[in-house]
Amino acid sequence: MSIIQSHTSASLTDHWRTIDIDALDPESSRNFPITTLAAPPSGPRALDAQSVRGLLRGGDAEGALRGAVGSGVDKDAQLQIVIEVLQSIKAADMTPLLRSVYASEGGSDVLDSLMKYLYAGMAAPTQQRQGESSGAAMSVLLSWHEKVVEVAGLGCVGRVMTDRRTT
């Protein structure tokens, strides 16, 4: 047996790497939780259901839509809020509202998020309210889909379909 073969077989059997370097590094993510690094959501994107309903009652449909589409912790509850907001806005107000959102700062991202919620609403089993058919709820979602595509273009659909992050 040559020296190289004996050295190679000896180093394979030795546990030469038993030191955990990450435990010794004070800046390692193992030494502190990384979940505390993210700031809690604030501002108009982190509105709860009561705030969104208050905006709707106050006549601020755009603020309610932006707040509903904002990132929420519970995605199912957030989806229900978005659908509630969409159902409360009149069909005649859809296009001007979407144009206003699209023209504002970050409007394209808001419409992309809205499109994600529309697809999630279409895919989710409908929870029917009293006197409301599932066809009526789907009709509202399809109307909004049509208007979002009209305002934001087909690129919105492409971005939503190719995005790995889901709503």
XYZ file of C-alpha atoms in Angstrom:
167
model
C 0.000 0.000 0.000
C 1.382 3.375 -0.962
C 1.625 6.391 1.305
C -1.156 8.178 -0.582
C -3.554 5.261 -0.175
C -2.818 4.883 3.533
C -3.160 8.644 4.119
C -6.452 8.824 2.168
C -8.012 5.874 3.979
C -6.895 7.242 7.355
C -8.386 10.683 6.715
C -11.691 9.203 5.579
C -12.123 7.296 8.798
C -11.082 10.137 11.081
C -13.714 12.574 12.199
C -11.496 15.481 11.370
C -14.331 18.002 11.106
C -16.013 17.898 14.472
C -15.778 21.602 15.269
C -18.962 23.545 14.592
C -17.620 26.794 13.188
C -21.022 28.471 13.150
C -21.329 28.049 16.910
C -18.084 29.976 17.389
C -18.971 32.828 15.022
C -20.772 35.606 16.949
C -22.380 36.905 13.759
C -23.818 33.538 12.761
C -27.571 33.288 12.368
C -27.546 30.280 14.706
C -26.723 32.546 17.638
C -29.810 34.735 17.338
C -33.252 34.269 15.797
C -33.586 35.791 12.352
C -37.344 36.095 12.637
C -36.922 39.149 14.847
C -35.063 41.016 12.115
C -38.136 41.687 9.999
C -39.992 44.809 10.994
C -43.675 44.348 11.714
C -45.875 45.548 8.881
C -47.013 49.110 9.322
C -48.802 51.773 7.386
C -51.633 51.351 4.942
C -50.582 47.851 3.849
C -51.246 46.299 7.247
C -54.881 47.152 7.785
C -57.113 44.739 9.618
C -60.666 43.849 8.696
C -62.222 46.532 10.903
C -60.073 49.267 9.394
C -60.896 48.130 5.865
C -64.617 48.062 6.631
C -64.312 51.520 8.185
C -62.678 52.825 5.020
C -65.476 51.312 2.946
C -68.145 52.928 5.114
C -66.273 56.227 4.875
C -66.330 56.072 1.079
C -62.591 55.518 0.610
C -62.794 52.562 -1.780
C -59.209 52.994 -2.984
C -57.826 52.987 0.571
C -59.937 49.957 1.432
C -58.701 48.120 -1.660
C -55.058 48.974 -0.932
C -55.461 47.924 2.700
C -57.210 44.688 1.826
C -54.612 43.704 -0.767
C -51.796 44.537 1.664
C -49.824 41.738 3.225
C -51.674 39.993 6.002
C -50.725 37.192 8.312
C -53.733 34.941 7.778
C -54.103 34.520 4.024
C -57.575 32.954 4.166
C -58.953 35.795 6.268
C -57.194 38.305 4.017
C -58.793 36.685 0.965
C -62.238 37.057 2.527
C -61.561 40.739 3.236
C -60.437 41.333 -0.353
C -63.534 39.599 -1.741
C -65.752 41.616 0.599
C -64.154 44.859 -0.617
C -64.470 43.851 -4.267
C -68.140 42.958 -3.842
C -68.913 46.288 -2.197
C -67.507 48.440 -5.027
C -69.919 49.278 -7.828
C -69.171 48.103 -11.369
C -69.168 51.685 -12.662
C -66.448 52.624 -10.148
C -64.106 49.733 -11.009
C -62.198 51.209 -13.941
C -61.644 54.715 -12.485
C -60.562 53.168 -9.185
C -58.119 50.780 -10.856
C -56.706 53.565 -13.046
C -56.169 55.692 -9.947
C -54.405 52.837 -8.145
C -52.314 52.005 -11.219
C -51.225 55.637 -11.672
C -50.099 55.962 -8.052
C -46.730 54.891 -6.674
C -46.477 51.101 -6.448
C -49.745 50.737 -8.332
C -48.494 47.989 -10.605
C -47.521 45.875 -7.584
C -50.909 46.490 -5.970
C -52.706 45.337 -9.117
C -50.445 42.282 -9.352
C -51.352 41.415 -5.751
C -55.017 42.024 -6.508
C -54.763 39.651 -9.464
C -53.258 36.998 -7.152
C -56.210 37.406 -4.814
C -58.613 37.159 -7.748
C -57.102 33.845 -8.822
C -57.058 32.608 -5.218
C -60.715 33.571 -4.884
C -61.585 31.731 -8.076
C -59.734 28.630 -6.899
C -61.101 28.634 -3.348
C -64.393 26.972 -2.562
C -66.961 29.718 -2.192
C -68.496 30.345 1.175
C -71.984 31.463 0.332
C -73.740 34.134 2.319
C -77.471 34.132 2.781
C -79.159 34.620 -0.561
C -75.907 34.748 -2.519
C -75.116 32.158 -5.144
C -71.614 30.992 -5.948
C -72.207 32.196 -9.500
C -72.726 35.761 -8.282
C -69.457 35.684 -6.332
C -67.610 34.270 -9.336
C -69.191 36.909 -11.569
C -67.779 39.654 -9.350
C -64.302 38.108 -9.464
C -64.437 37.705 -13.248
C -65.570 41.310 -13.681
C -62.651 42.514 -11.582
C -60.296 40.261 -13.539
C -61.492 41.817 -16.784
C -61.001 45.357 -15.464
C -57.552 44.655 -14.000
C -56.398 43.206 -17.333
C -57.899 46.215 -19.114
C -55.968 48.657 -16.904
C -52.725 46.785 -16.144
C -52.471 44.755 -19.343
C -51.774 41.090 -19.951
C -48.361 41.433 -18.331
C -50.144 41.402 -14.985
C -51.474 37.909 -15.693
C -48.038 36.736 -16.825
C -46.335 38.100 -13.709
C -48.870 36.435 -11.432
C -48.666 33.085 -13.220
C -44.869 33.007 -13.143
C -44.438 34.324 -9.603
C -43.405 31.616 -7.162
C -44.670 33.520 -4.144
C -48.364 32.878 -3.795
C -50.994 34.817 -1.973
